[in-house]
mmCIF file of C-alpha atoms and ligand atoms in Angstrom:
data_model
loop_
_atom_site.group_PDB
_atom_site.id
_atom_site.type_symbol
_atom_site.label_atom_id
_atom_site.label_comp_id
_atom_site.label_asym_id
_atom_site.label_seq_id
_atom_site.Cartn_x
_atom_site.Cartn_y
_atom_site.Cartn_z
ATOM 1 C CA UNK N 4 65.237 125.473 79.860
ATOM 2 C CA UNK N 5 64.102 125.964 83.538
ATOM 3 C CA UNK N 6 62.839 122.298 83.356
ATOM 4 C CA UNK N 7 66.122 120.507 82.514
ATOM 5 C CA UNK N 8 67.804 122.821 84.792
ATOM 6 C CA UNK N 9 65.394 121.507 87.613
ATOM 7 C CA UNK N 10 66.046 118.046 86.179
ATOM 8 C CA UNK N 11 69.508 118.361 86.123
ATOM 9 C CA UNK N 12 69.326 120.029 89.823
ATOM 10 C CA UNK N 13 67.333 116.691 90.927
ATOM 11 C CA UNK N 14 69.360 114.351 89.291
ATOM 12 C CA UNK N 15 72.975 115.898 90.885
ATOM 13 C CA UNK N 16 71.137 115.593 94.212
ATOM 14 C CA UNK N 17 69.799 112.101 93.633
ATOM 15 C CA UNK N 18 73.304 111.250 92.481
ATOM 16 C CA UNK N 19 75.060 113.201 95.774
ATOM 17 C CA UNK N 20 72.342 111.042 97.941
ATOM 18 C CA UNK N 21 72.779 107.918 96.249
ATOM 19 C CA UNK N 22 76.501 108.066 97.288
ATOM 20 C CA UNK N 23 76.401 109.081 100.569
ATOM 21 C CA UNK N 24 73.921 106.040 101.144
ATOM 22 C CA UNK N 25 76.705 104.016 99.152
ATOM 23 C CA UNK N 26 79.575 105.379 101.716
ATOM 24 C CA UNK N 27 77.723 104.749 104.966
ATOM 25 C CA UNK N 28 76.596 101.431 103.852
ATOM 26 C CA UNK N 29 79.815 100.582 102.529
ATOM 27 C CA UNK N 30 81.834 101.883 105.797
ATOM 28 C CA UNK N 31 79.320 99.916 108.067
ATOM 29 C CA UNK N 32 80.383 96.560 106.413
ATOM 30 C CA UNK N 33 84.002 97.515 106.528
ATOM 31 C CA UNK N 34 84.161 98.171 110.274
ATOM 32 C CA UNK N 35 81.941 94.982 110.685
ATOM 33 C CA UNK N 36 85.486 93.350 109.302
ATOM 34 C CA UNK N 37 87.704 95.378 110.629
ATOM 35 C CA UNK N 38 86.707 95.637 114.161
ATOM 36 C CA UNK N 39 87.030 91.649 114.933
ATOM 37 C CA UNK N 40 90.432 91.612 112.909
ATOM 38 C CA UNK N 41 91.476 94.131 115.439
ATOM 39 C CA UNK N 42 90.060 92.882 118.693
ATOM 40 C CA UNK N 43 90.947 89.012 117.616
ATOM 41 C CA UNK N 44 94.632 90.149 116.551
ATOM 42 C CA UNK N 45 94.866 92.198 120.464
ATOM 43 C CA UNK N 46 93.534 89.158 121.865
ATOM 44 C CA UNK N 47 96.030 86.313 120.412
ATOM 45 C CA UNK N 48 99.172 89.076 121.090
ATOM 46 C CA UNK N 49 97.894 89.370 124.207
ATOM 47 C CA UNK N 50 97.740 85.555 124.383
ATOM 48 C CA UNK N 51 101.152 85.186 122.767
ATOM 49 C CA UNK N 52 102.633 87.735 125.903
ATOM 50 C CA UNK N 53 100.860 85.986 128.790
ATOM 51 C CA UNK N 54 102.403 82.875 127.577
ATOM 52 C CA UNK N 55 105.842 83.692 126.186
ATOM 53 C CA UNK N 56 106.472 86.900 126.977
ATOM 54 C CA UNK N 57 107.125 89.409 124.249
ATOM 55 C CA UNK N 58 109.910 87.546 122.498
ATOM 56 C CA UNK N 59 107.744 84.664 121.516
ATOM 57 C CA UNK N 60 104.639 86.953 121.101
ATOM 58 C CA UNK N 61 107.364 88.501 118.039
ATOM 59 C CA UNK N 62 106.867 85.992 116.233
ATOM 60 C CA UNK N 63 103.060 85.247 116.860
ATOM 61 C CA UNK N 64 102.813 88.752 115.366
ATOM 62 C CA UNK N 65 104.520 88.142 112.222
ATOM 63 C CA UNK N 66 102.882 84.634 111.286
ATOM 64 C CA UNK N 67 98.948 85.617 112.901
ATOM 65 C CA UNK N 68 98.574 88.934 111.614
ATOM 66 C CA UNK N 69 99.417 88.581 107.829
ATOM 67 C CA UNK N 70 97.573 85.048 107.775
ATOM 68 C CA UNK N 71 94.611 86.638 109.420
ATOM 69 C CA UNK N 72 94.427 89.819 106.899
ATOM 70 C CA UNK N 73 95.248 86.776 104.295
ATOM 71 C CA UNK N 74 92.017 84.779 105.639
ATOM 72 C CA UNK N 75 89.533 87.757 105.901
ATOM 73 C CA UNK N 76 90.942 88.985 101.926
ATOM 74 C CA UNK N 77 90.313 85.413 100.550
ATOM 75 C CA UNK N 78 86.454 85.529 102.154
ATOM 76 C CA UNK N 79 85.597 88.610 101.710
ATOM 77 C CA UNK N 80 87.073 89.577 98.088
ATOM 78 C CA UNK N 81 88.505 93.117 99.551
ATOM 79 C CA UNK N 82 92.267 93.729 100.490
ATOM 80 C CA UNK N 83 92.827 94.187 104.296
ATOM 81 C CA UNK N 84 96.152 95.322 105.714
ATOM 82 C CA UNK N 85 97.663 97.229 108.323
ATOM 83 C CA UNK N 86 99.624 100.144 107.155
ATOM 84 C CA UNK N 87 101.477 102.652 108.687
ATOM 85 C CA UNK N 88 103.991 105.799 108.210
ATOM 86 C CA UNK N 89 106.607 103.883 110.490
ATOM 87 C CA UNK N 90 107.032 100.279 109.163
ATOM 88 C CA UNK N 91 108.160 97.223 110.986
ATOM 89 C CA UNK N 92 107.396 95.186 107.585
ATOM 90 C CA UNK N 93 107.601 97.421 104.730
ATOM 91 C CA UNK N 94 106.304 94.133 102.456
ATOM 92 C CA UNK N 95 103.079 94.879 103.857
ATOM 93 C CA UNK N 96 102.358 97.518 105.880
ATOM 94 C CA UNK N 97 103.566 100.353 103.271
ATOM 95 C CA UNK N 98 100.706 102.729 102.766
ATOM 96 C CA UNK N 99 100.267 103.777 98.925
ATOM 97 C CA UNK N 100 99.484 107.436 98.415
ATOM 98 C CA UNK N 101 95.570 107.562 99.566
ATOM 99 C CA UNK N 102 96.796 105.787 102.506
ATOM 100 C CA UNK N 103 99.520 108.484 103.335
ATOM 101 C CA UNK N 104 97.259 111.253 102.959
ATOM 102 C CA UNK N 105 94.886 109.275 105.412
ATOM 103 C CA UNK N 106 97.045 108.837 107.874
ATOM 104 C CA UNK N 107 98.642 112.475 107.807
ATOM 105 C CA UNK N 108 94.928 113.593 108.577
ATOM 106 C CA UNK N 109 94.541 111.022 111.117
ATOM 107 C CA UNK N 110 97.514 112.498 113.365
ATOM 108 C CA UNK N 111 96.113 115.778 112.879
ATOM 109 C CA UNK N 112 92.517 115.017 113.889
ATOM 110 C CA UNK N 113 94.143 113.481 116.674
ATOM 111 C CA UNK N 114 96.305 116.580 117.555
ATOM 112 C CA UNK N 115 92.560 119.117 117.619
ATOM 113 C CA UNK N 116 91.362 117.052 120.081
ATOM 114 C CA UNK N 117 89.410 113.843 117.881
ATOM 115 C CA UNK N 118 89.398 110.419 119.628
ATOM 116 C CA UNK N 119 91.665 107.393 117.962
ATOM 117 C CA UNK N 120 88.461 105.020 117.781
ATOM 118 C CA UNK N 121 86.477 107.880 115.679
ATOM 119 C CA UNK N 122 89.252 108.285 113.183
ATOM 120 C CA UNK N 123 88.036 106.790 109.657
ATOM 121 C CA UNK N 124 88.277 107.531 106.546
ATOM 122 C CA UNK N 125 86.207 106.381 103.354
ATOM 123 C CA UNK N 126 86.067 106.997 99.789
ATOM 124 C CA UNK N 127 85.009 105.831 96.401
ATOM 125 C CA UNK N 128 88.310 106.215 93.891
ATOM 126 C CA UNK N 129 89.022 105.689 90.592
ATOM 127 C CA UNK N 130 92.286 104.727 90.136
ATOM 128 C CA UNK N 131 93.808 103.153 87.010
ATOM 129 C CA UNK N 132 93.204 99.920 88.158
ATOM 130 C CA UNK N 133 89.934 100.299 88.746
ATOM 131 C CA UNK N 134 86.847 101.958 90.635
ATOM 132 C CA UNK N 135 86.908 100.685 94.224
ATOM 133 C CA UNK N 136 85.602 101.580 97.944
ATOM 134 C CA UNK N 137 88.598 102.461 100.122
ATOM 135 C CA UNK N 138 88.250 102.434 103.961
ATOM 136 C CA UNK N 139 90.354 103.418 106.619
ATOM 137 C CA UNK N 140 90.231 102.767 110.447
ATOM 138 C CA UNK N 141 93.419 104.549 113.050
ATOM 139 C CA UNK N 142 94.862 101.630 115.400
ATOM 140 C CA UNK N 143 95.837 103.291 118.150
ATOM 141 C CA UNK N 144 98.588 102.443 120.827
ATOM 142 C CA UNK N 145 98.013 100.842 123.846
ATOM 143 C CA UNK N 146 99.804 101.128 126.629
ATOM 144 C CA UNK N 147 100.391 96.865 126.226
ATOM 145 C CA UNK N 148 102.020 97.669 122.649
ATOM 146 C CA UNK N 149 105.473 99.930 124.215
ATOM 147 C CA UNK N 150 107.005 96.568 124.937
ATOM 148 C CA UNK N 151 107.655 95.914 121.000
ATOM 149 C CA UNK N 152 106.327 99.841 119.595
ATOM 150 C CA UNK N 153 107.581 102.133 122.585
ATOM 151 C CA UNK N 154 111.185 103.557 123.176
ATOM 152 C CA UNK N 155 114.142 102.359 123.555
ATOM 153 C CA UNK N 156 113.995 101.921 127.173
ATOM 154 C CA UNK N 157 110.861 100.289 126.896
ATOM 155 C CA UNK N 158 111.372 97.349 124.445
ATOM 156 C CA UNK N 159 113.516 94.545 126.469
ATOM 157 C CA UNK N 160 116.777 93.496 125.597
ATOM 158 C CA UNK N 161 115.689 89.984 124.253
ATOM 159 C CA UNK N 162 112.646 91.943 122.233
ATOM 160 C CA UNK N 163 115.156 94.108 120.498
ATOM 161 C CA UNK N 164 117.327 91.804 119.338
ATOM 162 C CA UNK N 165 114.835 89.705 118.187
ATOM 163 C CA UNK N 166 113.146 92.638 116.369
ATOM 164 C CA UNK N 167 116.980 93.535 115.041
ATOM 165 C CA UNK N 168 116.973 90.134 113.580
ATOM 166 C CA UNK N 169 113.769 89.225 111.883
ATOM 167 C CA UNK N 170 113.303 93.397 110.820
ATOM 168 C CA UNK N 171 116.541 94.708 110.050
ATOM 169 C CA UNK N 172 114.385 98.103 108.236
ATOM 170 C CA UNK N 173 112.295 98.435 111.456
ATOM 171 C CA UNK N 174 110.880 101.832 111.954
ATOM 172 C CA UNK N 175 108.147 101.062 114.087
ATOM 173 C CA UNK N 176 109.444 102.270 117.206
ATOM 174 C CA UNK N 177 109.448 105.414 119.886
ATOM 175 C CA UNK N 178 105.288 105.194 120.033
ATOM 176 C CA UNK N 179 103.757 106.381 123.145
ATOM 177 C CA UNK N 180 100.327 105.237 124.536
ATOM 178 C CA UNK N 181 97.471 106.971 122.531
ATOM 179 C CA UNK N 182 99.489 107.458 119.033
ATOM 180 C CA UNK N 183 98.209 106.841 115.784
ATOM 181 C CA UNK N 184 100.619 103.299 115.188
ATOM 182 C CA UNK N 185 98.676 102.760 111.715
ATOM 183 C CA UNK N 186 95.444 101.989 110.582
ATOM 184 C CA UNK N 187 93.398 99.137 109.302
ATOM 185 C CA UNK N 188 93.355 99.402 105.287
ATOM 186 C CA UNK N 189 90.559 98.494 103.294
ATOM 187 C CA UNK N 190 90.205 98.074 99.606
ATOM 188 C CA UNK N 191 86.971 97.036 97.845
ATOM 189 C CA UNK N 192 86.895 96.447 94.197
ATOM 190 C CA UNK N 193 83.416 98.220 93.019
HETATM 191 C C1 HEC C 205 105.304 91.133 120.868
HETATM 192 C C2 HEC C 205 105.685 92.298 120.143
HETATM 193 C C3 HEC C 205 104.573 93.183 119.645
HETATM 194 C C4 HEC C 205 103.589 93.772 120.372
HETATM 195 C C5 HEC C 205 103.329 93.664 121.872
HETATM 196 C C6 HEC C 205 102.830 94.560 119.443
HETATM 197 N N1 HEC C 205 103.341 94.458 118.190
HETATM 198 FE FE1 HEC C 205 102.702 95.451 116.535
HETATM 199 N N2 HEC C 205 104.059 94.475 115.414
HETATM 200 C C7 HEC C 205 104.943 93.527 115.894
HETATM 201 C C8 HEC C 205 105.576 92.863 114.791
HETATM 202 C C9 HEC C 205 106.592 91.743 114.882
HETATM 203 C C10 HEC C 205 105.041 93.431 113.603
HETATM 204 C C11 HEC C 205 105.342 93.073 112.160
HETATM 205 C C12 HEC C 205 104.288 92.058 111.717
HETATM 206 C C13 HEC C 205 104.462 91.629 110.298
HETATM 207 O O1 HEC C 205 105.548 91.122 109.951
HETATM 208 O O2 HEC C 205 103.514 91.805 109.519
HETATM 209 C C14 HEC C 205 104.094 94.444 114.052
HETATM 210 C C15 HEC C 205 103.369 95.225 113.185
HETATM 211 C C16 HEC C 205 102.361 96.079 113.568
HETATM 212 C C17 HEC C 205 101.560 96.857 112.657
HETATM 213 C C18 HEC C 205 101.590 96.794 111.118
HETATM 214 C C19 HEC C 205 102.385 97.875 110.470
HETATM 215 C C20 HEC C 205 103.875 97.642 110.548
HETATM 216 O O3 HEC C 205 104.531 98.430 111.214
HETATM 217 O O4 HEC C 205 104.390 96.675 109.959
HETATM 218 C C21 HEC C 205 100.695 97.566 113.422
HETATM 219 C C22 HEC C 205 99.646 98.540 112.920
HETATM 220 C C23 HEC C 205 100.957 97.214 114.803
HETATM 221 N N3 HEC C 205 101.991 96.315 114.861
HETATM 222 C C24 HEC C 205 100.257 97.727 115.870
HETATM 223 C C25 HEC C 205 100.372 97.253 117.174
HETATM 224 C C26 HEC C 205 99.526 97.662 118.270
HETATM 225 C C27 HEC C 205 98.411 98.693 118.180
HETATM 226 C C28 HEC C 205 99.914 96.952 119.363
HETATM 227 C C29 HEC C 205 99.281 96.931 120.743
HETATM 228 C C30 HEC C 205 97.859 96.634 120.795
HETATM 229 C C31 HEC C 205 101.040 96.115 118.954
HETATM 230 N N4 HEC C 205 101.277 96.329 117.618
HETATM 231 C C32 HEC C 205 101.721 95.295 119.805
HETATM 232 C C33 HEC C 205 105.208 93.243 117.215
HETATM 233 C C34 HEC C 205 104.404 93.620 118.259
#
């Protein structure tokens, strides 16, 4: 009796252990992916502004971004997406219920005083579909991202209309510097 309850006692902890060194290791190799597709998707907007202004750098966001998330899905087996609470493109950046819940916490890490770059999230589900490894990084706002995210006085008259025509269901707007815009969405079939 005492035996299998030390067994059982060693086996719940091996189990607890085992996953933790799953969730780290797991979460390493997701930011390893999602870091780049951040910093490589600020860089071509960036790129896209410098050249074109924000008009043009409208549409640079709605053709790179989905074909880079495409790219990295197609190599690396996992789905990648940005998702958010306030859509511009509710085709693809709708969070699903996990991602909701995620993102609620995010905003009120944020509010107690947590930095944007250390929000995260990551969790092995079982969902009908299937067991998988589901990570979550914040994207936070930069003060560069008000010219297509910020107020109404901030987005240019040529930016709006542009937005007004290509995202008629926009909700992506009235973001200041430092808010939680979305996050970057991982999902990895186990
Ligand atoms: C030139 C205008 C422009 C700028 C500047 C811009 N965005 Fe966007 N953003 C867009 C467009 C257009 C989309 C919709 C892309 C699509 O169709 O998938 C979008 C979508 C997003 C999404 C996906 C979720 C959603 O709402 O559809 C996130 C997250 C996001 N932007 C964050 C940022 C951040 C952070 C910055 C600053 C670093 C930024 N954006 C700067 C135009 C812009």
């Amino acid at each position: 009796m005492k035996k299998s309850l030390i067994l059982s006692a060693v086996l719940a902890l091996a189990t607890t252990s085992a996953y933790a060194e799953d969730l780290s290791q797991y979460s390493n190799e997701s930011r390893a992916v999602a870091m780049p597709f951040m910093k490589q998707l600020a860089a071509a907007n960036q790129k896209a502004i410098s050249e074109g202004g924000p008009e043009s750098a409208v549409g640079v966001c709605r053709d790179i971004a989905p074909k880079m998330a495409g790219d990295i899905s197609l190599q690396t087996g996992w789905k990648l997406s940005r998702v958010s609470l306030k859509v511009r493109n509710p085709l693809l950046g709708t969070a699903d219920a996990w991602e909701q819940k995620q993102l609620q916490s995010f905003a009120e890490r944020l509010a107690q005083g947590e930095k944007p770059e250390t929000l995260e999230a990551a969790e092995i589900v079982q969902e009908p579909a299937g067991k998988s490894f589901r990570f979550m990084k914040a994207i936070a706002l930069q003060p560069g991202c008000v010219s297509c995210h910020g107020s109404d006085e901030q987005i240019p008259a040529n930016v709006k209309a542009k937005l007004a025509s290509e995202y008629p269901h926009d909700q992506a707007t009235g973001y200041s510097a430092g808010q939680i815009r979305g996050a970057v969405s991982i999902k990895r079939p186990l």
